[in-house]
mmCIF file of C-alpha atoms and ligand atoms in Angstrom:
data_model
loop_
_atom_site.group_PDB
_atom_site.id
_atom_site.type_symbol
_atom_site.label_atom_id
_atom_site.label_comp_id
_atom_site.label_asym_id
_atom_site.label_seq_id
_atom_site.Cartn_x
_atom_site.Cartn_y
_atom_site.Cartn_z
ATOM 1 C CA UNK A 1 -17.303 120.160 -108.016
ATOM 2 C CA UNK A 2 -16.340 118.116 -111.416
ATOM 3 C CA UNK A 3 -18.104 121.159 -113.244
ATOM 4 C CA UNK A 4 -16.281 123.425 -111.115
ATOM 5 C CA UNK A 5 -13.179 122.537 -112.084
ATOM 6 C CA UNK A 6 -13.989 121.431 -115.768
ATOM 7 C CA UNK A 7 -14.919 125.533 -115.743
ATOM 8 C CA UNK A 8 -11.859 126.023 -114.458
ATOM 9 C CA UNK A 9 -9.837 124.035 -116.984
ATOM 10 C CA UNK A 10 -11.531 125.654 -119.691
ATOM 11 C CA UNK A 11 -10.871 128.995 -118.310
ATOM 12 C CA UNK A 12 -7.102 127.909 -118.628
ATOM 13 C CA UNK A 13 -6.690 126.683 -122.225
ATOM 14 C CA UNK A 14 -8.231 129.397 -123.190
ATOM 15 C CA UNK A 15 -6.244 132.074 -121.170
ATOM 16 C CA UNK A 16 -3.440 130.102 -122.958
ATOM 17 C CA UNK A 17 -4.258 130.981 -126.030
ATOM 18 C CA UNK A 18 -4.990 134.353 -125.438
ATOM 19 C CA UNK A 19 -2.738 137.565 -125.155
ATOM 20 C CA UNK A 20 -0.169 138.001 -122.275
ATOM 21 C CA UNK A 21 -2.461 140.091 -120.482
ATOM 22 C CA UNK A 22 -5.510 137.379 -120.220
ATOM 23 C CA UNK A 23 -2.800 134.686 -118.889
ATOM 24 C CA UNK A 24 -1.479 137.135 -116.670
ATOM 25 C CA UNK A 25 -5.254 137.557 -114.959
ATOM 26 C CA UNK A 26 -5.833 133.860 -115.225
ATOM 27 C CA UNK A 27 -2.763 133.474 -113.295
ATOM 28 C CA UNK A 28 -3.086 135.867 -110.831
ATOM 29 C CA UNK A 29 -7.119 134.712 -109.917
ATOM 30 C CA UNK A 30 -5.462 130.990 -109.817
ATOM 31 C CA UNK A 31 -2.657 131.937 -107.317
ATOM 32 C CA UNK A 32 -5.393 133.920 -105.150
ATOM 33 C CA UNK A 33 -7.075 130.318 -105.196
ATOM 34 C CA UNK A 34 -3.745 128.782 -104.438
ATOM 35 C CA UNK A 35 -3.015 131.014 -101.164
ATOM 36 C CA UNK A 36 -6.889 130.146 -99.995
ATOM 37 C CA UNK A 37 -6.909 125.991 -100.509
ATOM 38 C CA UNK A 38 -3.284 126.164 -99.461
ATOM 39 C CA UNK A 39 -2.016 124.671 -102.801
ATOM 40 C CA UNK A 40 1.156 125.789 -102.514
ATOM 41 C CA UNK A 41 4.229 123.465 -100.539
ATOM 42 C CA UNK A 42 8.015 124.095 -99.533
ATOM 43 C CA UNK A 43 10.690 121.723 -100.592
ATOM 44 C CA UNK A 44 14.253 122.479 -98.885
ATOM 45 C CA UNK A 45 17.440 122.235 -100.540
ATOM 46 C CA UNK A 46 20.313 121.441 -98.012
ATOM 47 C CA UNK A 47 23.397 123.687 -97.961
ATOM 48 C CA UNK A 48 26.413 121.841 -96.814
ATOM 49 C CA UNK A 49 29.458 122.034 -95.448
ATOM 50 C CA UNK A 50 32.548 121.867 -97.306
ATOM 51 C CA UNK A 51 34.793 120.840 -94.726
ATOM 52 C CA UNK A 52 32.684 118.064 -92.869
ATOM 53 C CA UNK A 53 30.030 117.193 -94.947
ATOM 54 C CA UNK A 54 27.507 118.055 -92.710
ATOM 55 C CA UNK A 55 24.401 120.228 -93.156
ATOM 56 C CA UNK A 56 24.656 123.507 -91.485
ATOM 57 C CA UNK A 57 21.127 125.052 -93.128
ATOM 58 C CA UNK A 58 18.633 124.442 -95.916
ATOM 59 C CA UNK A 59 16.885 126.997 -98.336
ATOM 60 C CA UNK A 60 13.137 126.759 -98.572
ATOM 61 C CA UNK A 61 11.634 126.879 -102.184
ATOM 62 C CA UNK A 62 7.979 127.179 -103.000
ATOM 63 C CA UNK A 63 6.094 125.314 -105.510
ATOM 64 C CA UNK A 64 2.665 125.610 -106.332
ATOM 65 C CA UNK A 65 0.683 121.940 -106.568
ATOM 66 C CA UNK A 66 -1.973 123.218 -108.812
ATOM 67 C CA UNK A 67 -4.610 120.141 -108.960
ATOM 68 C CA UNK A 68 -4.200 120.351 -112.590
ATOM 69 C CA UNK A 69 -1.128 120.918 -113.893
ATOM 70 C CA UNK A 70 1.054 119.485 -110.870
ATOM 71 C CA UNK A 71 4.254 120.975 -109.397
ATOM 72 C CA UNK A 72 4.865 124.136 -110.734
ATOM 73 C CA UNK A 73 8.152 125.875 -110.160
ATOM 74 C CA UNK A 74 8.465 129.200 -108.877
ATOM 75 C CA UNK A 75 9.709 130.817 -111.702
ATOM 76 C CA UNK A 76 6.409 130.406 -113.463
ATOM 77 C CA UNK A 77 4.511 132.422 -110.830
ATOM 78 C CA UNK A 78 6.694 134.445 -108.555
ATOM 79 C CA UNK A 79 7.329 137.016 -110.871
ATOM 80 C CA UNK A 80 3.585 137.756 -111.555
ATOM 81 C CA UNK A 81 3.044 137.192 -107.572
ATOM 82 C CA UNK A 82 5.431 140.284 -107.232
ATOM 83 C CA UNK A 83 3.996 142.216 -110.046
ATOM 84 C CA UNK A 84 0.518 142.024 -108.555
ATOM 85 C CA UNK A 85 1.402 142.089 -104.928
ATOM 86 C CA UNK A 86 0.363 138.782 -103.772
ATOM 87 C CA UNK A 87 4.019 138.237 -103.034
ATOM 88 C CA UNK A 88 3.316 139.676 -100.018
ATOM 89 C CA UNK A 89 0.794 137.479 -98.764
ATOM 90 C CA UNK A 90 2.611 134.005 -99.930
ATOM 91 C CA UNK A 91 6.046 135.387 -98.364
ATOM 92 C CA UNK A 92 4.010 135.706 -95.069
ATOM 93 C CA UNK A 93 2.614 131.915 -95.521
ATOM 94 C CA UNK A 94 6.717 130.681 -96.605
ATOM 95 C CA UNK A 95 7.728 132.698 -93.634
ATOM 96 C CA UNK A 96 5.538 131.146 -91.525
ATOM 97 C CA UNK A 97 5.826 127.595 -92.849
ATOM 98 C CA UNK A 98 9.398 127.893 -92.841
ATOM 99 C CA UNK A 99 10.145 129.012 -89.403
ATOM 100 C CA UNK A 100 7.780 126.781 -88.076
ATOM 101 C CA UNK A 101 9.552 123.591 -89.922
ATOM 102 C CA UNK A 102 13.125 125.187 -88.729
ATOM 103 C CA UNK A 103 11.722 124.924 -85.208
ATOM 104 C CA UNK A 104 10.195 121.556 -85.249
ATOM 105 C CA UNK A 105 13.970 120.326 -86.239
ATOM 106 C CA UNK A 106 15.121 122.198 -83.944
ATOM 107 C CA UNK A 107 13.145 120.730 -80.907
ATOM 108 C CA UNK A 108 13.046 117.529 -82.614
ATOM 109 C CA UNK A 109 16.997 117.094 -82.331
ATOM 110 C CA UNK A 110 18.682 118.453 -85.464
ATOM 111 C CA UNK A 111 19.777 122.141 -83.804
ATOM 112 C CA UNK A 112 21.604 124.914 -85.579
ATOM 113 C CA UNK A 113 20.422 124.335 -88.896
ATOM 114 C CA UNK A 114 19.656 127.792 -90.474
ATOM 115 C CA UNK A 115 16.915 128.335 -92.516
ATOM 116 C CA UNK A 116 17.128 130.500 -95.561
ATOM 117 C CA UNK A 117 14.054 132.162 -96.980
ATOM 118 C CA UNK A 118 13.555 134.537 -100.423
ATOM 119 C CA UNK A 119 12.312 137.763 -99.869
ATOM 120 C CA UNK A 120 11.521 139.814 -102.963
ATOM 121 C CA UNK A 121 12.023 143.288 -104.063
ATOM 122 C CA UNK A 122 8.429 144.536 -103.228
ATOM 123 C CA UNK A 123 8.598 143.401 -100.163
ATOM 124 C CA UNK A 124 12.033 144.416 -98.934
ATOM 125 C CA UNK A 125 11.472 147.754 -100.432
ATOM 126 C CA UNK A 126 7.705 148.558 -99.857
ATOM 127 C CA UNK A 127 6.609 146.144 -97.322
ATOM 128 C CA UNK A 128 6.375 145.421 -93.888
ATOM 129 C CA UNK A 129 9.511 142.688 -93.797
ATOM 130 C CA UNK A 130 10.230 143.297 -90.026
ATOM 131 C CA UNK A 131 6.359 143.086 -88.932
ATOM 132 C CA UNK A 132 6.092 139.265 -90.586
ATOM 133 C CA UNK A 133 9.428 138.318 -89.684
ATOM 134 C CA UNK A 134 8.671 139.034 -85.890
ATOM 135 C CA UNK A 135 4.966 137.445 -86.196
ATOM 136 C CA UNK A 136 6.802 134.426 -88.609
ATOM 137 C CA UNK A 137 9.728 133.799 -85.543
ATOM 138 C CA UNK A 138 6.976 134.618 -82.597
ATOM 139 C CA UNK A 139 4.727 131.908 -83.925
ATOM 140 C CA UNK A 140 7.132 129.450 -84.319
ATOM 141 C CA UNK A 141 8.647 129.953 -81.671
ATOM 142 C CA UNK A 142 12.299 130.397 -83.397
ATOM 143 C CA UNK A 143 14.939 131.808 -82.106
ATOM 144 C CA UNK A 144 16.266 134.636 -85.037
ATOM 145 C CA UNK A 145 19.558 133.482 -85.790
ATOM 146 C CA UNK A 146 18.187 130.068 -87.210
ATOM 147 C CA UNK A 147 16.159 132.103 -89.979
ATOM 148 C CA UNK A 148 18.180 133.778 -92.773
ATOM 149 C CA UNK A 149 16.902 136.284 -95.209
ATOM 150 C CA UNK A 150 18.094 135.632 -98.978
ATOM 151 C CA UNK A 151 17.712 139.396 -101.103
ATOM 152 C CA UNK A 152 19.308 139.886 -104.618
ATOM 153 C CA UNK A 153 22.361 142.172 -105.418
ATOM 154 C CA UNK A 154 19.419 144.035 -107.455
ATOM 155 C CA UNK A 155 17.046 144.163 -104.541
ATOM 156 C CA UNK A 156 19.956 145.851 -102.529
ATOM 157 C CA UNK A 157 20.888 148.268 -104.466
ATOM 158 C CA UNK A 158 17.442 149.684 -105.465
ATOM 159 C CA UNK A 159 17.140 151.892 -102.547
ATOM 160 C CA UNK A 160 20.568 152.168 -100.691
ATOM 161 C CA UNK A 161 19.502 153.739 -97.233
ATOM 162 C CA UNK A 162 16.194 151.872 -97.069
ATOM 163 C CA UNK A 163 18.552 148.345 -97.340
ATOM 164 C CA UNK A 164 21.111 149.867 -94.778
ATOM 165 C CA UNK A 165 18.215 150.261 -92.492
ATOM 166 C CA UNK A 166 16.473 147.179 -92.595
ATOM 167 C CA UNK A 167 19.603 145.078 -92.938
ATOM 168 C CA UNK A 168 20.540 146.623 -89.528
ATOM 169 C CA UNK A 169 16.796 146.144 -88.409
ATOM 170 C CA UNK A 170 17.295 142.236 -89.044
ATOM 171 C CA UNK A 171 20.770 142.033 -87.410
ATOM 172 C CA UNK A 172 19.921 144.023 -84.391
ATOM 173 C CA UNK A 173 17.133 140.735 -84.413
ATOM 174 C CA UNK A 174 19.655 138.009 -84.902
ATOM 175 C CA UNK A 175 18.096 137.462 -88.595
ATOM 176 C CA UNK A 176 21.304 136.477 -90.743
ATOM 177 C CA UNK A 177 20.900 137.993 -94.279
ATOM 178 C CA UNK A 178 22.275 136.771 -97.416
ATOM 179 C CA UNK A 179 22.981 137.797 -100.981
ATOM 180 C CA UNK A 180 21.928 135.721 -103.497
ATOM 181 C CA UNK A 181 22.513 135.129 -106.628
ATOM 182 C CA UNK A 182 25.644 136.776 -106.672
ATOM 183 C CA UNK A 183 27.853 137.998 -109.627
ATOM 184 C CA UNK A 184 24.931 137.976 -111.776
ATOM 185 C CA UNK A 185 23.772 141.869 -110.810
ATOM 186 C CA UNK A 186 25.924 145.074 -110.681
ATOM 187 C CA UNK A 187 26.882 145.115 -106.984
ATOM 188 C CA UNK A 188 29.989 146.294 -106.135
ATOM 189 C CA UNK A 189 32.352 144.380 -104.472
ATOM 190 C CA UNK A 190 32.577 147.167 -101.598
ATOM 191 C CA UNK A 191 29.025 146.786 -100.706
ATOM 192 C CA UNK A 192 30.097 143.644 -99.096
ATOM 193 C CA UNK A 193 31.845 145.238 -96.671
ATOM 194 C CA UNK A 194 29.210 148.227 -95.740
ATOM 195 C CA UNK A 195 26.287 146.337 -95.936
ATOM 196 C CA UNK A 196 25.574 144.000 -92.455
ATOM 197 C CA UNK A 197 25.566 140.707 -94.398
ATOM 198 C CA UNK A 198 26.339 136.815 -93.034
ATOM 199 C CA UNK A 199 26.299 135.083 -96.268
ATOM 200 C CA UNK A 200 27.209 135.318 -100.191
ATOM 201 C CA UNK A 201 25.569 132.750 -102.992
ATOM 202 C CA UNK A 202 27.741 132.569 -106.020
ATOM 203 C CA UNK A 203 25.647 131.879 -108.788
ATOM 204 C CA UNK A 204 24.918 128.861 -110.203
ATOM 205 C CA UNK A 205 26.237 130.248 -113.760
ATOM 206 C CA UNK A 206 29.500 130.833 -112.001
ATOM 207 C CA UNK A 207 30.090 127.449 -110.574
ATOM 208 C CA UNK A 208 28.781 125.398 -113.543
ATOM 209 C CA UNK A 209 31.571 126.757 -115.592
ATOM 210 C CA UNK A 210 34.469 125.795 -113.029
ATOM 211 C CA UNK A 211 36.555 123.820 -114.897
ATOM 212 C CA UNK A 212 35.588 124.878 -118.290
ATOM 213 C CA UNK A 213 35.838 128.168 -118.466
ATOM 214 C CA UNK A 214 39.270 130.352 -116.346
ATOM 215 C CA UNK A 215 37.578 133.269 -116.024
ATOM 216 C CA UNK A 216 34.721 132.095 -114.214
ATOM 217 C CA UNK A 217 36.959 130.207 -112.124
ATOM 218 C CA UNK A 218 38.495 133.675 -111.385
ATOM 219 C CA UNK A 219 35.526 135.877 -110.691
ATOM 220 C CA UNK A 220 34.773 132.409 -108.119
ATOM 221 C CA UNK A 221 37.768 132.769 -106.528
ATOM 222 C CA UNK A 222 37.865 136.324 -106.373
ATOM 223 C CA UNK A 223 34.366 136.463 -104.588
ATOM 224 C CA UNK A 224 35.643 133.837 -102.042
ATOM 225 C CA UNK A 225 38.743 135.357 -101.507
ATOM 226 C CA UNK A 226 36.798 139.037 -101.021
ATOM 227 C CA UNK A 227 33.969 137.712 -99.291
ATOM 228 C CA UNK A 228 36.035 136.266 -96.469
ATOM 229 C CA UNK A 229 37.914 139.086 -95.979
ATOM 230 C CA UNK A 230 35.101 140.846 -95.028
ATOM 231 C CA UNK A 231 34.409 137.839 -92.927
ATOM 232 C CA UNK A 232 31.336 136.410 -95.038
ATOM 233 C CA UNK A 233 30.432 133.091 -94.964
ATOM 234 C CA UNK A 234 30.735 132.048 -98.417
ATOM 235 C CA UNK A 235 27.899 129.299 -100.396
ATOM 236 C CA UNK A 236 28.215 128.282 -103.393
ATOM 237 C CA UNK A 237 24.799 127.842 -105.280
ATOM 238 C CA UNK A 238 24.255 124.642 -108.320
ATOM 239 C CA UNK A 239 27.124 122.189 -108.068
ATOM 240 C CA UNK A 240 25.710 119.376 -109.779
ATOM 241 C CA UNK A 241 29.583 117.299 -110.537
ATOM 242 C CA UNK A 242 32.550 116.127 -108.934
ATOM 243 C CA UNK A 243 34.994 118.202 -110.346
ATOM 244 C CA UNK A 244 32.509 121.446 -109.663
ATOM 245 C CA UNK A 245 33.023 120.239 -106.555
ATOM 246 C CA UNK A 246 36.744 119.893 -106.370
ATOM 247 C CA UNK A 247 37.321 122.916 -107.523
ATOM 248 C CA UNK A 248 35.528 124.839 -105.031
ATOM 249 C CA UNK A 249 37.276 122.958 -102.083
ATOM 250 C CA UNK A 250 40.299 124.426 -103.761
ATOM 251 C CA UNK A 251 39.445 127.523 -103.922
ATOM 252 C CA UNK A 252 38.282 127.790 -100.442
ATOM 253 C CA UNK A 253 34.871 127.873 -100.276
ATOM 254 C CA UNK A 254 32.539 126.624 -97.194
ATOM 255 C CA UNK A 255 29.157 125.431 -98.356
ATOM 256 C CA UNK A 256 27.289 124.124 -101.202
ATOM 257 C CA UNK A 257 23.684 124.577 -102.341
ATOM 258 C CA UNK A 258 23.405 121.697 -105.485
ATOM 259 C CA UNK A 259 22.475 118.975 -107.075
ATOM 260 C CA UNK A 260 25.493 117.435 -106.408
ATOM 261 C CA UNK A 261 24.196 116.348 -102.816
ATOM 262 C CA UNK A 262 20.682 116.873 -103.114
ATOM 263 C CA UNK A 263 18.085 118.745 -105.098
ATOM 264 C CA UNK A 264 15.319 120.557 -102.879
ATOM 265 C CA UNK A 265 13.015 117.844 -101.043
ATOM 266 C CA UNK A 266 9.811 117.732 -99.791
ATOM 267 C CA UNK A 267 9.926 118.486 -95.361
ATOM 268 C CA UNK A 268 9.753 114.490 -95.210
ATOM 269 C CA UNK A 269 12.835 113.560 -96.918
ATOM 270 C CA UNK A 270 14.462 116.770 -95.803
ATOM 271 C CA UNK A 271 14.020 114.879 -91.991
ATOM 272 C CA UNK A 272 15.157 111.921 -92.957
ATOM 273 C CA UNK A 273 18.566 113.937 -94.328
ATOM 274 C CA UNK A 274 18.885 116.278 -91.478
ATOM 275 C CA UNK A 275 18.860 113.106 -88.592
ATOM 276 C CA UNK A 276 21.795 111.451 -90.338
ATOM 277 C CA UNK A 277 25.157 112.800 -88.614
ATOM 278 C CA UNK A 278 26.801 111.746 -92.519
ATOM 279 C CA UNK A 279 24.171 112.429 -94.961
ATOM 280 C CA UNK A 280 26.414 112.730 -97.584
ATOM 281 C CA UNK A 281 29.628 110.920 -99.382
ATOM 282 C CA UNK A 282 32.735 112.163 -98.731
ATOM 283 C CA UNK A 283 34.700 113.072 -101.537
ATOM 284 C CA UNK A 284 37.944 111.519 -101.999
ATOM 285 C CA UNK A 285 41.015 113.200 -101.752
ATOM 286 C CA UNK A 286 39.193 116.682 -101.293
ATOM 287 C CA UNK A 287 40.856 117.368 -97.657
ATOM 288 C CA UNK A 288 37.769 116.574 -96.132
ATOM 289 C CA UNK A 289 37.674 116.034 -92.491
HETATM 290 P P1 C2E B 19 17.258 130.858 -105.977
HETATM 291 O O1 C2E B 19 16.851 131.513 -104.709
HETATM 292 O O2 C2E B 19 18.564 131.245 -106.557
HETATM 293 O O3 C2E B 19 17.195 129.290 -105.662
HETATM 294 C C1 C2E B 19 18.075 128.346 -106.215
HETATM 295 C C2 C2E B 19 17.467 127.682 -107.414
HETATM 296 O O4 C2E B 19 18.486 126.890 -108.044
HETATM 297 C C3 C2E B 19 16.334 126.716 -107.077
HETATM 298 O O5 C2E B 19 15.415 126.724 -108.170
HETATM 299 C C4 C2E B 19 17.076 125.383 -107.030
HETATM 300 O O6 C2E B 19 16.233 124.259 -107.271
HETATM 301 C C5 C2E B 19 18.052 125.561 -108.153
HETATM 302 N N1 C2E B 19 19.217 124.681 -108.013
HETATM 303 C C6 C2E B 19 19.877 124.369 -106.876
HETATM 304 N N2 C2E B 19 20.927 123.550 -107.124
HETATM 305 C C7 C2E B 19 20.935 123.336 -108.456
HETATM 306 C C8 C2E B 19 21.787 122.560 -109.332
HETATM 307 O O7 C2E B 19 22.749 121.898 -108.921
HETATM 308 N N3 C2E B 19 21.483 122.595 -110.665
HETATM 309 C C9 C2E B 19 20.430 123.305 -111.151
HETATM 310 N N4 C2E B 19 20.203 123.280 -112.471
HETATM 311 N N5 C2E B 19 19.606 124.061 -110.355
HETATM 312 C C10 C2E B 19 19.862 124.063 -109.023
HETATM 313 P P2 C2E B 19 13.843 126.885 -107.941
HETATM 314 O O8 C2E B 19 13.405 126.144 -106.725
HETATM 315 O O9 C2E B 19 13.165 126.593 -109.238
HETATM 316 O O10 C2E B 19 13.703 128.419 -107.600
HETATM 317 C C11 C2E B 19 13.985 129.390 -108.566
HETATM 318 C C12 C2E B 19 13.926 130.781 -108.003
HETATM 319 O O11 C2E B 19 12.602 131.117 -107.589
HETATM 320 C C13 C2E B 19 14.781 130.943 -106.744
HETATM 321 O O12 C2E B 19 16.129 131.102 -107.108
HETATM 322 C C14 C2E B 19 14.151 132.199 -106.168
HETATM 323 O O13 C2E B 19 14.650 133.338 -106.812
HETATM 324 C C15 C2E B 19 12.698 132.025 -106.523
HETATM 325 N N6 C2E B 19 11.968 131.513 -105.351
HETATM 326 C C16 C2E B 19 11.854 130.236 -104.903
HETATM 327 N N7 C2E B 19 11.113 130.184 -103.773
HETATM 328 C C17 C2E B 19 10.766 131.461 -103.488
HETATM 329 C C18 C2E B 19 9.993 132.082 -102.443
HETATM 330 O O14 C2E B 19 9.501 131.439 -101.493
HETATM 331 N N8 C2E B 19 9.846 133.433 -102.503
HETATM 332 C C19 C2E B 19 10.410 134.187 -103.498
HETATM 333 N N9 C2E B 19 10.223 135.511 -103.474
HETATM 334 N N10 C2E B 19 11.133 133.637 -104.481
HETATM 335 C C20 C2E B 19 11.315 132.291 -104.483
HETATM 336 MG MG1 MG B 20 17.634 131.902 -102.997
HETATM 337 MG MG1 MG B 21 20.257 131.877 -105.993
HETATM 338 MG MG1 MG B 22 18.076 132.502 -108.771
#
């Protein structure tokens, strides 16, 4: 076993010094590895509410514990997961995982919180999203309307129809769906309205400006002011201060994905979170309730 994995580490410093394409392979044998000894975990990141303070969903986020190297973040691997296709099979085991934690809080006492899960572009666009989601919700015994789907402006407007399909595919379910990451692509505002969508995530770049910078503080409040319009329930994604904060109370937005209240936690700690009614501070003079 020690030889094993001394092999192993010497297969790694030297795919590291090697070209793009060598650490490319060495990463994609490693992550095959990964999916079999079930190296990889989910932390959750709670999304809360603006107006009570209370936790209306979480976001699950993969990390791979590689025995060497530790915790390593997803964008060190996702993006060669996606290019080789092995996103398919570790967005079947986060599916899975996922619904299966939503539904232990669920019975356990914490109801309605929503999960929300990534789903990439090959997967949306060339795989079978509805056949895991249904096995994913089955196993777990879920009901739909607790799991959310998170997809990218980019990922919906690659293929127009396909997305109108399958976003009406997941709502006829009771999936929610979500764009994330959003302001960053080239999605039209009016897209919004004709796709079936629950949720927008104003990106982090937006929000971490607020305060510093007017016209990100306009595009925000534009996007809040659209998106509920078109009846959207508005997150905001990477708060990490106060007056990030502030400012999107004032301009009207519901819930917040950041470091400001908590950074994404191991299931454990999540718990612990999710059973206290007041997890988090209230912040003064913010017109919360
Ligand atoms: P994302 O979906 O936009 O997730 C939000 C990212 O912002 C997370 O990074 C989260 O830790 C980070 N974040 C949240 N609040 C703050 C904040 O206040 N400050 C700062 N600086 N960062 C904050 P993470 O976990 O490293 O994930 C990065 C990206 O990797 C995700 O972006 C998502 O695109 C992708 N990803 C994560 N898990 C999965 C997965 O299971 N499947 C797929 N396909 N992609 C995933
Ligand atoms: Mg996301
Ligand atoms: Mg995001
Ligand atoms: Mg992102």
């Amino acid at each position: 076993r020690a030889r094993e994995e001394g092999g192993d580490m010497a297969a790694r410093y030297r795919s590291h010094m090697s070209s793009d394409a060598a650490q490319r392979l060495a990463t994609e044998h490693a992550l095959h590895r990964a999916l079999a000894q079930q190296e990889f975990v989910l932390h959750y990141q709670p999304q809360v509410c603006l107006k009570t303070g209370r936790i209306l969903g979480v976001e699950a986020l993969i990390r791979w514990q590689d025995p060497h190297f530790g915790l390593v973040p997803p964008g060190r691997f996702i993006p060669i997961a996606e290019e080789t296709g092995l996103i398919v099979p570790i967005t079947e085991w986060v599916l899975a995982t996922a619904c299966a934690q939503a539904g232990s809080w669920q019975r356990a006492g914490m109801p309605g919180i929503t999960m929300a899960v990534n789903i990439s572009a090959r997967l949306f666009n060339h795989g079978d999203l509805l056949g895991i989601v249904d096995h994913a919700l089955m196993a777990a015994g879920l009901e739909a309307r607790f799991l959310e789907i998170e997809i990218t402006e980019g990922v919906i407007m690659r293929d127009l129809d396909h997305t109108t399909d399958l976003l009406r595919e997941l709502r006829r379910r009771g999936v929610r769906a979500s764009v994330d990451d959003f302001g960053t692509g080239y999605c039209a505002l009016g897209y919004l309205r004709d796709f079936p969508l629950d949720v927008v995530k104003i990106d982090r770049s937006f929000v971490q400006r607020l305060g510093a910078d007017v016209r990100d503080e306009a595009v925000t409040a534009t996007i809040i002011q659209i998106a509920h319009t078109f009846a959207l329930h508005v997150v905001a994604e990477g708060a990490e201060t106060a007056s990030q904060v502030r400012r999107l109370v004032a301009l009207d937005c519901d819930a917040l994905q950041g470091y400001y209240f908590s950074r994404p936690v191991p299931a454990e700690e999540c718990s612990r979170l999710l059973r206290n009614p007041q997890p988090f501070a209230v912040l003064e003079g913010a017109g919360w309730r």
